[in-house]
Structure formats: structure tokens, C-alpha cells
């Protein structure tokens, strides 16, 4: 069932893919077995189990191995293994499972990827797991948040037989199994290979760091970035991979290779660093670069870091011999102007001028289209980053008006629409309350549930327009704060989001009463009318506040236009 491949520096590779005829038998038989639809994370884990990236594991951990890994970073036979690789399922499925039974593991489309022979089924103490593996139970840690808030309550352990590896359609040229990489290294005559793990784009500092590491070890370099399942907020992997491909030409010929690692990071800091090294060893690496803060989550502003800067290096050095992978520890690199070179902070000559650029500084420069200096990164990387993150005046955005009926939302939105069309360059879509209720939400009424659904639909459409580089102007009442916030978060992933509170007081709205609705609401003919018999939650996060009692629609629209200009969303007339 499993095939082994001994390499001078790779260790034994345990692949779990069944032989051809066995795979056909398993497919047939699985029709009568219980099935589990794998989550994204489980699919990533399963792929590495099947292709040997997780050697020596033969399946998802059983209870004894799990306990031993959580408590002491070892499998029950003593092998070093720092991170629990477990299959979490619902109680509903678990109730029907017993030892020795076969469980079909399927992808989202129901395709059979593997079969597990169920060993044990148990409910773990996930808080204890978080405390021991991550060193914290704080939900601000994305790995802990996943474990405590998004993991099913029951674990199933058991050996796995692979039937079909998950298929990847993106960047096929840069994807390799551990076996393929080992064979490639043998073919190229690469006896020593330094593995470099990253989840960020590579700039000059990272290229210099990897070059230094490879030279120090007199070895070749495997750039082995993790794709897809990283921390939310990280740059999407499509852009990153194009950036990696762009920096490859910076390395001496025939000494560096790029390969993508589709693994589900836990961001468990020091423990994760050991895990990374084991996985890289399985992929044929002899050395591994451990930087500062290795595999740690990005901390929220004002938040405390979860791990010490060099904690991963300290832990690694304790296990280096046992791991059989040589650590190449690195301090942060900064640019030294006089030398036109990046140097580690602990090797700086006296009195030199150093330059560095933070992630937020880089983002700000991309947002307003300012120059990104060549000491920081390479022109081809800048080109990719700009394609992904054009300056704000070329990006899509949403203006979300909220306010009472008759406050003037639609009128201002209409005037603004005309101005933006006159300025040109982007499509403008008006999602007025009435238009939406006619075209998107015709079946909805005015209960809180229906209003929230209506606003979420508007938010979804606005986010798609924003993603496509257009402008969405939304003008519903949107009386409830939580769903307005949800929309802000959704749209902000793709472009600008501006909340305009049209705060015209109810007396003024009522005195206008163009549609005669207030009169009907007061008479009890219309029920649940916002401001009269239904609540309106005043926004505390409005970017612009406009009371239309004493200003014209043109003046109101100009106020919003000027705000958009100040924020960089309106470009110069010259284009
Ligand atoms: S919401 O709360 O955001 O989903 O409302 P919205 O989609 O903007 O719809 C508001 C328009 O519907 C008319 N209308 C009512 N409004 C509030 N409460 C009740 N019960 C109600 N019944 C009908 C009203 O004309 C609103 O339009 P505008 O343009 O705001 O005056």
C-alpha cells in the first residue's frame, strides 16, 4: 500500500496512495460506506499525508499519538512530531462510526480522495490543545480561532489509503510532490538544498537572505512558499506566485528552484518551525532557514506578539540533530545605504545609514501610486504588486448612504452618480432602495430579518462591483449597525468603502413626506416604519455626515465628492 524511497538526505518517504487496481476496488466498495466531506484544511492535510510530505505519518493521528504530540511533541513511538494532524468530524457522523470501519473521505464535489480505516473516535479537549500547541487560548491567534471556533468537536484517527490526490488547476508548472522534488534534485546533482519557507512576496531583503543562506551552506536553494491557506489579510497567492517567478532571475543560474507548498499553516510559531523543517526534509531539503518570528501570526495593532522573536530558532537548535536538518538562523536584514546592500541587524558596521520599509508604508505607497524605491524591491515585483493593488483613483469603491426615509439619500446618490460619470474612467452603478427592492429583494418585507437580508444582498452586489473596479452607490435605509459593519468588511477586501450618514432629522423628513408614508405610518396603516414604529441605529462609524435640512442636493453631493478626493479615490483630471 505504501511505497518507500530512501534518499541520502531525505529520510524515508511514506506515500499513502494505493496501487491502481486497489484504487478501483476502493471506489466501488466506498458506495456502501459512510462518507465525510473534507474541509479545505483537511484536504490540504490529506494531500501531504498521501504524497509523503507528512512522513512518517500513516494517517490521521489516533488518540495515543494525539496526546503524545500535544503533551510532548512526539508520536507515541518517540518520533519527533510537533503538530497534531487530526480529522475533526461532527457528532452526527461520529455516532455512527466504530473501530475497523471504513470511512470514505471525499472532496466538495463528492469525489473519493481517500479511505480511512477508523481506529479511534474521541472528543478532545480543544482548549487544552490550544494552550499546549499554541501556548495561548486567545481567539486573536488565527490558529487558535480555527481550532476553537471552526473545528468539529470529534476527532477520528486511523490509517489512510489514498485513492486520488486533490487536483490543482493553478500554477501546475510550480507544483511538485516530495518524490518529484527529490528526483529532480538527484537529477540536477543537488546534494545540499536549503529550504526557504514564506507566505509573503519576496523583496530584495528576502532574496539577499536566501542567497546568503545558500552561500553559507554551499548549497542550492528551494524557494518553497505556502500557498492559499495562510492568514486572512495576507496577499493572495496568485499575485505572490507571480512575484516569486519574477525574482527567480535574481539567483545564479542552476542554483535555485521554486515549488509551491499547498499546506494548511497553523502559525504555531516555534512548534511550527520544527514541523516546517520535517516537511521540507521530506521534500528533499538538507537545510532550513529560520528567520525571526518564524511562522507567527501577524499581530493586531496594539496586540502583544504570541512568541518571542527568536523562540523558534531556540527551539529548533535543541532538536537540530534529531531533525537531521541543519538550521540556518537569520536576524532581520536592513538596507545599508553606503553599501547598497542588505545586512543582518547584528552585523551592521558603525555609523552607517539604514533604511527599511514597513508593510503599511508599502501599502500606502501602492494606494497613492508613489514610487517604490529600488533598494526595497525589484521592478518586476513592483509591476505585479501594482497590478494587484492599483492606486486608489483606479480602484473600485462603494459609497453606502444610510438614513431615514425622506432624508435625501437617493437624491444625493443621484447627483453624485452624475458627477462621477462626468469625471469618467469607471462604471457607476446605483443601488437605490427602490431599485433593489424591485429587482433583488421583491419578496422581502420590513422585519429586521428581511431588512438585514436586503442589506446583505446590496453589500454582496456592491462588493462584486468594487472587485471589478467599478463604483457602487447604495442608498437603502439600512437601519441596523451590525449588517452595515459586515458590508464594510466585505467590500473593504476589494476596494474603498465610504459610509455616508444622511442625518436629516425625522421632523424634517416627515415634513417633506413626499410619498405620504409618514402620515400612513402615524395613522398605523403602515407598520414597522423606520423612525416611527421601528428603530434606526445611528452609525458611529460614518465617514461623512450630512444633514440636508438646509443644503441643496448639489452641495451635499459635493461634500461626498470632496471626501472621496481627499481619500485618493478621484484621480487628477489628466488621468
Ligand atoms: S431597508 O430597511 O434598508 O431594508 O429599507 P429599504 O430597502 O431602503 O426600503 C425603504 C423604502 O421602502 C419604503 N417603505 C418603508 N420604509 C421603512 N419602513 C417601512 N415599514 C416601509 N414600508 C415601505 C419607503 O419608501 C423606503 O424608501 P425611501 O426611499 O427610503 O423613502
Coordinates of C-alpha atoms and ligand atoms in Angstrom, one line a residue:
X1 CA 0.0 0.0 0.0
X2 CA 2.7 2.5 0.9
X3 CA 5.9 2.9 -1.2
X4 CA 9.3 3.9 0.3
X5 CA 12.1 5.8 -1.2
X6 CA 15.4 6.2 0.6
X7 CA 17.4 9.3 -0.3
X8 CA 20.8 10.3 1.1
X9 CA 19.3 13.3 2.8
X10 CA 15.6 12.9 2.6
X11 CA 14.9 10.1 5.0
X12 CA 12.2 7.5 4.4
X13 CA 9.3 8.7 2.3
X14 CA 5.9 7.3 3.3
X15 CA 3.4 7.7 0.5
X16 CA -0.1 6.5 1.1
X17 CA -1.5 6.3 -2.4
X18 CA -3.0 2.9 -3.1
X19 CA -1.9 0.8 -6.2
X20 CA -4.1 1.1 -9.3
X21 CA -6.4 -2.0 -9.0
X22 CA -6.8 -1.4 -5.3
X23 CA -8.0 2.2 -6.0
X24 CA -10.7 0.8 -8.4
X25 CA -11.8 -1.7 -5.7
X26 CA -12.0 1.1 -3.0
X27 CA -14.0 3.3 -5.3
X28 CA -16.5 0.5 -5.9
X29 CA -16.8 -0.5 -2.3
X30 CA -17.0 3.0 -0.9
X31 CA -20.5 3.4 -2.2
X32 CA -21.8 1.5 0.8
X33 CA -19.5 3.3 3.4
X34 CA -20.2 6.4 5.4
X35 CA -18.7 9.5 3.8
X36 CA -17.1 12.6 5.2
X37 CA -16.9 15.8 3.0
X38 CA -13.4 17.2 3.7
X39 CA -12.9 20.8 4.7
X40 CA -10.3 22.8 2.9
X41 CA -7.8 22.4 5.7
X42 CA -8.4 18.6 5.9
X43 CA -7.9 18.3 2.2
X44 CA -4.5 20.1 2.5
X45 CA -3.5 17.8 5.3
X46 CA -4.7 14.7 3.4
X47 CA -2.7 15.7 0.3
X48 CA 0.5 15.9 2.4
X49 CA -0.3 12.6 4.1
X50 CA -0.8 10.9 0.7
X51 CA 2.3 12.3 -1.1
X52 CA 4.6 11.7 1.8
X53 CA 5.0 15.4 2.9
X54 CA 3.9 14.3 6.3
X55 CA 6.1 11.2 6.5
X56 CA 6.3 9.2 8.7
X57 CA 2.5 9.6 9.4
X58 CA 0.4 6.8 8.0
X59 CA -2.9 8.6 8.6
X60 CA -4.7 11.0 10.9
X61 CA -3.5 10.7 14.5
X62 CA -5.1 8.3 16.8
X63 CA -5.7 9.2 20.4
X64 CA -2.5 8.0 21.9
X65 CA -0.4 9.7 19.2
X66 CA -2.5 12.8 19.6
X67 CA -2.0 13.0 23.4
X68 CA 1.7 12.4 23.0
X69 CA 2.1 15.1 20.3
X70 CA 0.1 17.6 22.3
X71 CA 1.9 16.9 25.5
X72 CA 5.4 16.3 24.3
X73 CA 5.8 17.0 20.5
X74 CA 6.4 13.3 19.8
X75 CA 4.4 10.4 18.4
X76 CA 3.8 7.6 20.9
X77 CA 6.8 5.7 19.4
X78 CA 9.0 8.6 20.3
X79 CA 9.4 10.2 16.8
X80 CA 9.5 13.9 16.8
X81 CA 6.2 15.4 15.5
X82 CA 5.2 18.8 16.9
X83 CA 1.7 19.5 15.4
X84 CA -1.4 17.4 15.7
X85 CA -2.7 16.3 12.3
X86 CA -6.3 15.2 13.1
X87 CA -9.6 14.6 11.3
X88 CA -12.4 16.5 13.0
X89 CA -16.0 15.5 12.3
X90 CA -19.5 16.3 13.6
X91 CA -21.1 14.3 16.4
X92 CA -23.7 13.2 14.0
X93 CA -21.2 11.3 11.8
X94 CA -19.2 10.2 14.8
X95 CA -22.2 8.5 16.4
X96 CA -22.4 6.0 13.5
X97 CA -18.6 5.2 13.4
X98 CA -16.8 2.3 15.1
X99 CA -13.3 0.9 15.1
X100 CA -12.4 -1.1 12.0
X101 CA -15.0 0.5 9.8
X102 CA -14.1 2.2 6.5
X103 CA -14.8 5.9 6.1
X104 CA -14.8 7.5 2.6
X105 CA -13.1 10.8 2.5
X106 CA -14.5 13.0 -0.3
X107 CA -13.9 16.4 -1.7
X108 CA -16.5 19.1 -2.0
X109 CA -17.8 17.6 -5.3
X110 CA -18.1 14.2 -3.7
X111 CA -15.1 12.7 -5.4
X112 CA -13.4 10.0 -3.4
X113 CA -9.9 11.1 -2.4
X114 CA -9.0 8.5 0.2
X115 CA -10.4 5.9 2.6
X116 CA -9.7 5.8 6.3
X117 CA -9.9 2.7 8.4
X118 CA -11.4 4.1 11.6
X119 CA -9.2 3.5 14.6
X120 CA -10.5 5.7 17.4
X121 CA -13.2 8.2 17.8
X122 CA -13.0 10.7 20.7
X123 CA -13.9 14.2 21.8
X124 CA -10.7 16.1 22.5
X125 CA -10.2 18.9 25.0
X126 CA -9.5 21.6 22.3
X127 CA -8.8 24.4 24.8
X128 CA -6.0 22.2 26.3
X129 CA -4.8 21.5 22.8
X130 CA -4.7 25.3 22.1
X131 CA -2.8 26.0 25.3
X132 CA -0.2 23.3 24.7
X133 CA 0.3 23.6 21.0
X134 CA -0.1 27.4 20.5
X135 CA 0.8 28.5 24.0
X136 CA -2.4 30.5 24.2
X137 CA -6.2 30.2 24.1
X138 CA -6.6 33.8 22.7
X139 CA -9.0 33.9 19.7
X140 CA -6.9 36.7 18.3
X141 CA -4.5 33.9 17.3
X142 CA -5.8 32.6 13.9
X143 CA -4.7 29.1 14.6
X144 CA -6.4 29.0 18.0
X145 CA -9.5 30.7 16.5
X146 CA -9.7 28.0 13.9
X147 CA -9.3 25.2 16.5
X148 CA -11.8 26.6 19.0
X149 CA -14.3 28.2 16.7
X150 CA -14.2 26.4 13.4
X151 CA -13.2 22.8 14.2
X152 CA -15.7 20.0 14.7
X153 CA -16.0 18.5 18.2
X154 CA -15.0 14.9 17.5
X155 CA -11.7 13.5 16.2
X156 CA -11.4 10.3 14.2
X157 CA -8.0 8.6 14.0
X158 CA -7.0 5.9 11.6
X159 CA -4.7 4.8 8.7
X160 CA -5.4 6.3 5.3
X161 CA -5.2 4.8 1.8
X162 CA -5.1 7.4 -0.9
X163 CA -7.3 7.0 -4.0
X164 CA -6.8 10.2 -5.9
X165 CA -4.7 13.3 -4.9
X166 CA -6.6 16.6 -4.9
X167 CA -6.3 18.3 -8.3
X168 CA -4.8 21.8 -8.6
X169 CA -5.6 23.9 -11.6
X170 CA -3.3 26.8 -10.8
X171 CA 0.4 27.1 -11.4
X172 CA 0.8 23.4 -12.3
X173 CA 4.3 24.2 -13.5
X174 CA 5.4 25.1 -10.0
X175 CA 3.8 22.1 -8.1
X176 CA 5.8 19.1 -7.1
X177 CA 5.3 16.1 -4.8
X178 CA 8.1 15.3 -2.4
X179 CA 9.1 12.4 -4.6
X180 CA 9.3 14.6 -7.7
X181 CA 11.4 17.2 -5.9
X182 CA 13.8 14.5 -4.6
X183 CA 14.1 13.0 -8.0
X184 CA 14.7 16.4 -9.5
X185 CA 17.4 17.2 -7.0
X186 CA 19.1 13.9 -7.8
X187 CA 18.9 14.6 -11.5
X188 CA 20.4 18.1 -11.1
X189 CA 23.1 16.8 -8.8
X190 CA 21.9 18.9 -5.9
X191 CA 23.3 17.1 -2.8
X192 CA 22.6 20.0 -0.4
X193 CA 19.4 22.0 -0.6
X194 CA 18.3 24.9 1.6
X195 CA 14.6 25.2 2.1
X196 CA 13.0 28.7 2.4
X197 CA 9.5 29.0 3.8
X198 CA 7.5 32.1 3.2
X199 CA 3.9 33.4 2.9
X200 CA 4.8 36.9 1.8
X201 CA 6.2 38.3 -1.5
X202 CA 10.0 38.3 -1.8
X203 CA 11.7 41.6 -2.0
X204 CA 15.4 42.4 -2.0
X205 CA 15.9 41.6 1.7
X206 CA 14.5 38.1 1.3
X207 CA 16.5 37.5 -1.9
X208 CA 19.7 38.6 -0.2
X209 CA 18.8 36.5 2.9
X210 CA 18.3 33.3 0.8
X211 CA 21.4 34.0 -1.2
X212 CA 23.5 34.4 1.9
X213 CA 22.0 31.3 3.4
X214 CA 22.7 29.2 0.3
X215 CA 26.3 30.5 0.1
X216 CA 26.9 29.9 3.8
X217 CA 25.8 26.3 3.4
X218 CA 27.4 26.0 -0.1
X219 CA 24.0 24.6 -1.1
X220 CA 21.3 25.1 -3.7
X221 CA 18.0 26.8 -2.8
X222 CA 14.4 25.6 -2.8
X223 CA 12.0 28.6 -2.5
X224 CA 9.0 26.8 -1.0
X225 CA 6.2 29.2 -0.3
X226 CA 3.0 28.2 1.3
X227 CA 0.1 28.9 -1.0
X228 CA -3.6 29.5 -0.3
X229 CA -4.3 28.7 3.3
X230 CA -2.3 31.4 5.1
X231 CA -3.6 34.2 7.4
X232 CA -6.5 36.2 6.2
X233 CA -5.2 39.5 5.1
X234 CA -2.1 38.0 3.5
X235 CA -1.6 38.9 -0.2
X236 CA -3.4 36.4 -2.4
X237 CA -1.3 33.6 -3.7
X238 CA -1.8 34.3 -7.4
X239 CA 0.0 37.6 -7.0
X240 CA 2.6 36.2 -4.7
X241 CA 3.5 33.3 -7.1
X242 CA 3.9 35.8 -10.0
X243 CA 6.2 37.8 -7.7
X244 CA 8.2 34.7 -6.9
X245 CA 8.5 33.8 -10.5
X246 CA 9.7 37.3 -11.1
X247 CA 12.6 37.1 -8.6
X248 CA 13.9 33.8 -9.8
X249 CA 16.1 35.6 -12.3
X250 CA 18.0 37.2 -9.4
X251 CA 19.6 34.0 -8.4
X252 CA 22.7 32.5 -10.1
X253 CA 21.7 30.1 -12.8
X254 CA 21.0 26.5 -11.9
X255 CA 21.1 27.1 -8.2
X256 CA 17.5 28.0 -7.2
X257 CA 14.1 26.4 -7.8
X258 CA 10.6 27.4 -7.0
X259 CA 8.0 25.0 -5.8
X260 CA 4.6 25.7 -4.2
X261 CA 3.5 24.0 -0.9
X262 CA -0.2 23.7 -0.5
X263 CA -0.3 23.2 3.2
X264 CA -2.6 24.5 5.9
X265 CA -0.4 26.6 8.2
X266 CA -1.3 26.7 11.9
X267 CA 1.0 29.6 12.6
X268 CA 2.1 27.9 15.8
X269 CA 5.5 29.7 15.9
X270 CA 8.3 27.6 17.5
X271 CA 6.4 24.2 17.1
X272 CA 5.5 25.1 13.6
X273 CA 9.1 25.8 12.7
X274 CA 10.1 22.2 13.6
X275 CA 7.1 21.0 11.6
X276 CA 8.2 23.1 8.6
X277 CA 11.6 21.5 8.8
X278 CA 10.3 18.0 8.9
X279 CA 8.1 18.7 5.9
X280 CA 11.0 20.3 4.0
X281 CA 13.2 17.3 4.8
X282 CA 10.5 15.1 3.3
X283 CA 10.7 17.3 0.2
X284 CA 14.5 16.7 0.0
X285 CA 16.0 19.6 1.8
X286 CA 19.1 19.3 4.0
X287 CA 19.0 22.8 5.4
X288 CA 16.2 25.1 6.5
X289 CA 16.1 28.9 7.0
X290 CA 14.6 30.0 10.3
X291 CA 14.1 33.8 10.4
X292 CA 12.9 35.9 13.3
X293 CA 9.3 35.4 14.3
X294 CA 9.1 32.3 12.2
X295 CA 5.5 31.1 11.4
X296 CA 3.9 33.6 13.8
X297 CA 0.6 35.3 13.1
X298 CA 0.5 39.0 12.2
X299 CA -0.5 40.7 15.5
X300 CA -3.3 43.2 15.6
X301 CA -2.4 46.8 16.2
X302 CA -1.6 47.3 19.9
X303 CA -1.6 43.5 20.3
X304 CA 1.2 41.5 22.1
X305 CA 3.2 39.1 19.9
X306 CA 2.4 35.5 20.7
X307 CA 6.0 34.3 20.5
X308 CA 9.5 35.7 21.2
X309 CA 11.4 37.0 18.2
X310 CA 13.9 34.1 18.3
X311 CA 11.9 31.5 20.1
X312 CA 11.6 29.3 17.0
X313 CA 15.4 29.4 16.5
X314 CA 16.0 28.5 20.1
X315 CA 13.6 25.5 20.0
X316 CA 15.0 24.4 16.6
X317 CA 18.5 24.3 17.9
X318 CA 17.5 21.9 20.7
X319 CA 16.2 19.4 18.1
X320 CA 18.5 20.1 15.2
X321 CA 20.5 16.8 15.4
X322 CA 17.4 14.7 15.8
X323 CA 15.6 16.5 13.0
X324 CA 18.5 15.8 10.6
X325 CA 18.0 19.2 9.1
X326 CA 20.6 22.0 9.5
X327 CA 19.1 25.3 10.7
X328 CA 20.3 28.5 9.0
X329 CA 19.2 31.1 11.6
X330 CA 18.8 34.6 10.5
X331 CA 18.4 38.0 12.1
X332 CA 16.4 40.7 10.3
X333 CA 18.1 42.2 7.3
X334 CA 18.1 46.0 6.8
X335 CA 19.3 48.1 3.9
X336 CA 22.6 49.8 4.3
X337 CA 22.7 52.9 2.1
X338 CA 26.5 53.3 2.0
X339 CA 27.0 49.7 0.9
X340 CA 23.9 49.4 -1.3
X341 CA 23.3 46.1 0.4
X342 CA 21.1 44.4 2.9
X343 CA 22.9 43.3 6.1
X344 CA 21.7 41.4 9.2
X345 CA 20.9 43.9 12.1
X346 CA 23.6 42.2 14.3
X347 CA 26.3 42.7 11.6
X348 CA 25.9 46.4 10.9
X349 CA 29.1 48.5 10.7
X350 CA 29.3 51.6 12.9
X351 CA 27.7 54.8 11.8
X352 CA 26.0 53.6 8.6
X353 CA 22.6 54.8 7.4
X354 CA 20.0 52.1 7.4
X355 CA 16.6 52.1 5.6
X356 CA 13.6 49.9 6.0
X357 CA 10.0 50.0 4.8
X358 CA 7.1 48.6 6.8
X359 CA 4.2 46.7 5.3
X360 CA 1.9 49.6 6.0
X361 CA 4.3 52.1 4.3
X362 CA 4.4 49.8 1.2
X363 CA 0.6 49.6 1.2
X364 CA 0.3 53.4 1.4
X365 CA 2.7 53.9 -1.5
X366 CA 0.8 51.4 -3.6
X367 CA -2.5 53.1 -2.6
X368 CA -1.5 56.6 -3.7
X369 CA 0.8 55.5 -6.6
X370 CA 4.0 56.8 -5.1
X371 CA 7.4 55.4 -6.1
X372 CA 8.6 52.2 -4.5
X373 CA 12.3 52.5 -4.2
X374 CA 14.6 50.1 -6.0
X375 CA 16.6 49.4 -2.8
X376 CA 13.4 47.8 -1.4
X377 CA 12.3 45.6 -4.3
X378 CA 12.6 44.7 -8.0
X379 CA 10.8 46.4 -10.9
X380 CA 9.0 43.2 -11.9
X381 CA 7.7 42.7 -8.4
X382 CA 6.5 46.3 -8.2
X383 CA 4.7 45.7 -11.5
X384 CA 2.9 42.7 -10.1
X385 CA 2.0 44.5 -6.8
X386 CA 0.6 47.4 -8.8
X387 CA -1.4 45.2 -11.0
X388 CA -3.0 43.7 -7.9
X389 CA -3.2 46.9 -5.9
X390 CA -3.6 49.8 -8.3
X391 CA -3.6 53.3 -6.9
X392 CA -6.9 54.3 -5.2
X393 CA -8.0 56.5 -8.1
X394 CA -8.0 53.5 -10.3
X395 CA -9.6 51.1 -7.8
X396 CA -13.3 50.3 -7.3
X397 CA -15.2 51.7 -4.3
X398 CA -18.6 51.7 -2.7
X399 CA -20.4 54.7 -1.2
X400 CA -23.0 53.4 1.2
X401 CA -25.7 56.0 2.1
X402 CA -27.8 55.3 5.2
X403 CA -30.6 57.4 6.7
X404 CA -34.3 57.7 7.3
X405 CA -36.9 57.6 4.6
X406 CA -37.1 61.1 3.0
X407 CA -33.6 62.1 4.4
X408 CA -32.3 62.7 0.9
X409 CA -30.2 59.6 0.3
X410 CA -31.4 58.8 -3.2
X411 CA -31.3 62.4 -4.3
X412 CA -27.7 62.9 -3.2
X413 CA -26.7 59.5 -4.7
X414 CA -28.2 60.5 -8.0
X415 CA -26.3 63.8 -8.1
X416 CA -23.1 62.1 -7.1
X417 CA -23.6 59.5 -9.8
X418 CA -23.9 62.2 -12.4
X419 CA -20.7 63.8 -11.2
X420 CA -18.8 60.6 -11.2
X421 CA -20.0 59.7 -14.7
X422 CA -18.9 63.2 -15.9
X423 CA -15.4 62.6 -14.3
X424 CA -15.3 59.3 -16.2
X425 CA -13.0 56.3 -16.1
X426 CA -15.1 53.9 -14.1
X427 CA -18.6 52.4 -14.4
X428 CA -21.1 53.7 -11.8
X429 CA -24.0 51.6 -10.5
X430 CA -26.8 53.0 -8.4
X431 CA -28.3 50.5 -6.0
X432 CA -31.1 52.7 -4.6
X433 CA -33.5 51.3 -2.1
X434 CA -36.4 51.2 -4.5
X435 CA -34.4 49.7 -7.4
X436 CA -33.1 47.0 -5.1
X437 CA -36.4 46.1 -3.7
X438 CA -37.8 45.8 -7.2
X439 CA -35.0 43.8 -8.7
X440 CA -33.2 41.9 -6.0
X441 CA -35.5 41.8 -2.9
X442 CA -39.0 41.8 -4.3
X443 CA -40.1 39.1 -1.9
X444 CA -38.9 40.8 1.2
X445 CA -40.8 42.9 3.8
X446 CA -39.6 45.1 6.6
X447 CA -39.0 42.8 9.5
X448 CA -35.4 43.0 10.9
X449 CA -34.6 39.7 9.3
X450 CA -35.8 40.8 5.9
X451 CA -34.1 44.2 6.1
X452 CA -30.8 42.5 7.1
X453 CA -31.1 40.1 4.2
X454 CA -31.8 43.0 1.9
X455 CA -28.7 44.9 3.1
X456 CA -26.5 41.9 2.8
X457 CA -27.6 41.4 -0.8
X458 CA -26.8 45.0 -1.6
X459 CA -23.4 44.5 0.1
X460 CA -22.7 41.4 -2.0
X461 CA -23.5 43.1 -5.3
X462 CA -21.5 46.2 -4.2
X463 CA -18.5 44.1 -3.3
X464 CA -18.6 42.4 -6.7
X465 CA -18.8 45.8 -8.5
X466 CA -16.0 47.1 -6.3
X467 CA -13.9 44.0 -7.0
X468 CA -14.3 44.6 -10.7
X469 CA -13.0 48.2 -10.4
X470 CA -16.4 49.9 -10.6
X471 CA -18.3 52.3 -8.4
X472 CA -21.3 51.2 -6.4
X473 CA -23.6 53.8 -4.9
X474 CA -26.0 52.3 -2.4
X475 CA -28.9 54.1 -0.8
X476 CA -31.1 52.0 1.4
X477 CA -32.3 52.9 4.9
X478 CA -30.1 50.2 6.4
X479 CA -31.2 50.8 9.9
X480 CA -29.1 48.2 11.7
X481 CA -25.4 48.6 12.6
X482 CA -24.1 45.0 12.6
X483 CA -25.0 44.3 9.0
X484 CA -23.7 47.7 7.9
X485 CA -20.4 46.6 9.5
X486 CA -20.5 43.3 7.8
X487 CA -20.8 45.1 4.4
X488 CA -17.9 47.4 5.2
X489 CA -15.7 44.4 6.0
X490 CA -16.8 42.5 2.8
X491 CA -16.4 45.5 0.4
X492 CA -13.1 46.7 2.0
X493 CA -11.4 43.5 0.9
X494 CA -11.7 44.6 -2.7
X495 CA -11.6 48.4 -2.6
X496 CA -12.8 51.5 -0.9
X497 CA -15.9 51.7 1.3
X498 CA -17.3 55.0 2.4
X499 CA -20.3 55.2 4.8
X500 CA -22.3 58.4 4.4
X501 CA -24.9 59.0 7.2
X502 CA -27.7 61.2 5.8
X503 CA -28.7 62.5 9.2
X504 CA -31.6 64.8 8.3
X505 CA -33.8 64.8 11.5
X506 CA -37.0 62.9 11.4
X507 CA -39.1 66.1 11.8
X508 CA -37.6 67.4 8.5
X509 CA -38.1 64.0 6.7
X510 CA -41.7 63.9 8.0
X511 CA -42.5 67.4 6.9
X512 CA -41.3 66.5 3.4
X513 CA -43.3 63.3 3.3
X514 CA -43.1 63.1 -0.5
X515 CA -44.6 59.6 -0.6
X516 CA -47.1 60.2 2.2
X517 CA -45.6 57.3 4.1
X518 CA -45.1 59.1 7.4
X519 CA -48.7 60.1 7.5
X520 CA -49.7 56.5 6.9
X521 CA -47.2 55.2 9.5
X522 CA -48.6 57.7 12.1
X523 CA -52.1 56.5 11.3
X524 CA -50.9 52.9 11.8
X525 CA -51.7 52.0 8.2
X526 CA -48.0 51.1 7.5
X527 CA -46.5 49.0 10.3
X528 CA -42.8 48.9 11.4
X529 CA -41.9 52.2 9.8
X530 CA -38.4 53.3 10.4
X531 CA -38.2 56.2 12.9
X532 CA -41.9 56.0 13.7
X533 CA -42.5 52.4 14.8
X534 CA -39.2 50.7 14.0
X535 CA -35.7 51.5 15.2
X536 CA -32.8 53.3 13.4
X537 CA -29.4 52.7 14.8
X538 CA -27.3 55.9 14.3
X539 CA -23.9 55.0 12.8
X540 CA -20.9 55.5 14.9
X541 CA -18.5 54.8 12.1
X542 CA -19.8 57.2 9.4
X543 CA -17.1 58.7 7.2
X544 CA -19.3 61.6 6.2
X545 CA -22.3 63.0 8.0
X546 CA -24.8 65.1 6.0
X547 CA -27.9 66.9 7.3
X548 CA -29.9 68.0 4.2
X549 CA -32.2 70.3 6.2
X550 CA -30.5 73.5 4.9
X551 CA -28.4 72.5 2.0
X552 CA -29.0 71.7 -1.7
X553 CA -28.5 68.2 -3.2
X554 CA -25.6 69.6 -5.2
X555 CA -23.9 70.9 -2.0
X556 CA -24.5 67.6 -0.3
X557 CA -23.1 65.6 -3.2
X558 CA -20.0 67.9 -3.5
X559 CA -19.3 67.2 0.2
X560 CA -19.1 63.5 -0.6
X561 CA -17.1 64.1 -3.7
X562 CA -14.5 66.1 -1.8
X563 CA -14.2 63.4 0.8
X564 CA -13.6 60.9 -2.0
X565 CA -11.0 63.2 -3.4
X566 CA -9.3 63.6 0.0
X567 CA -9.1 59.8 0.3
X568 CA -7.5 59.4 -3.1
X569 CA -10.4 57.9 -5.0
X570 CA -10.7 60.7 -7.5
X571 CA -7.7 61.0 -9.8
X572 CA -6.3 64.1 -11.5
X573 CA -8.3 65.4 -14.5
X574 CA -5.3 64.5 -16.7
X575 CA -6.0 60.8 -15.9
Ligands
LIG1 S1 -34.2 48.7 4.5 O1 -34.6 48.9 5.8 O2 -32.9 49.3 4.2 O3 -34.3 47.3 4.0 O4 -35.2 49.6 3.6 P1 -35.1 50.0 2.1 O5 -34.9 48.8 1.2 O6 -34.3 51.1 1.9 O7 -36.6 50.4 1.8 C1 -37.1 51.5 2.3 C2 -38.2 52.1 1.3 O8 -39.3 51.3 1.4 C3 -40.5 52.1 1.7 N1 -41.1 51.5 2.9 C4 -40.6 51.5 4.1 N2 -39.5 52.1 4.7 C5 -39.3 51.9 6.0 N3 -40.1 51.2 6.8 C6 -41.3 50.6 6.3 N4 -42.1 49.9 7.1 C7 -41.5 50.8 4.9 N5 -42.5 50.3 4.1 C8 -42.2 50.8 2.9 C9 -40.0 53.5 1.8 O9 -40.5 54.2 0.7 C10 -38.5 53.5 1.8 O10 -38.0 54.3 0.7 P2 -37.2 55.7 0.9 O11 -36.6 55.9 -0.4 O12 -36.1 55.4 2.0 O13 -38.2 56.7 1.3

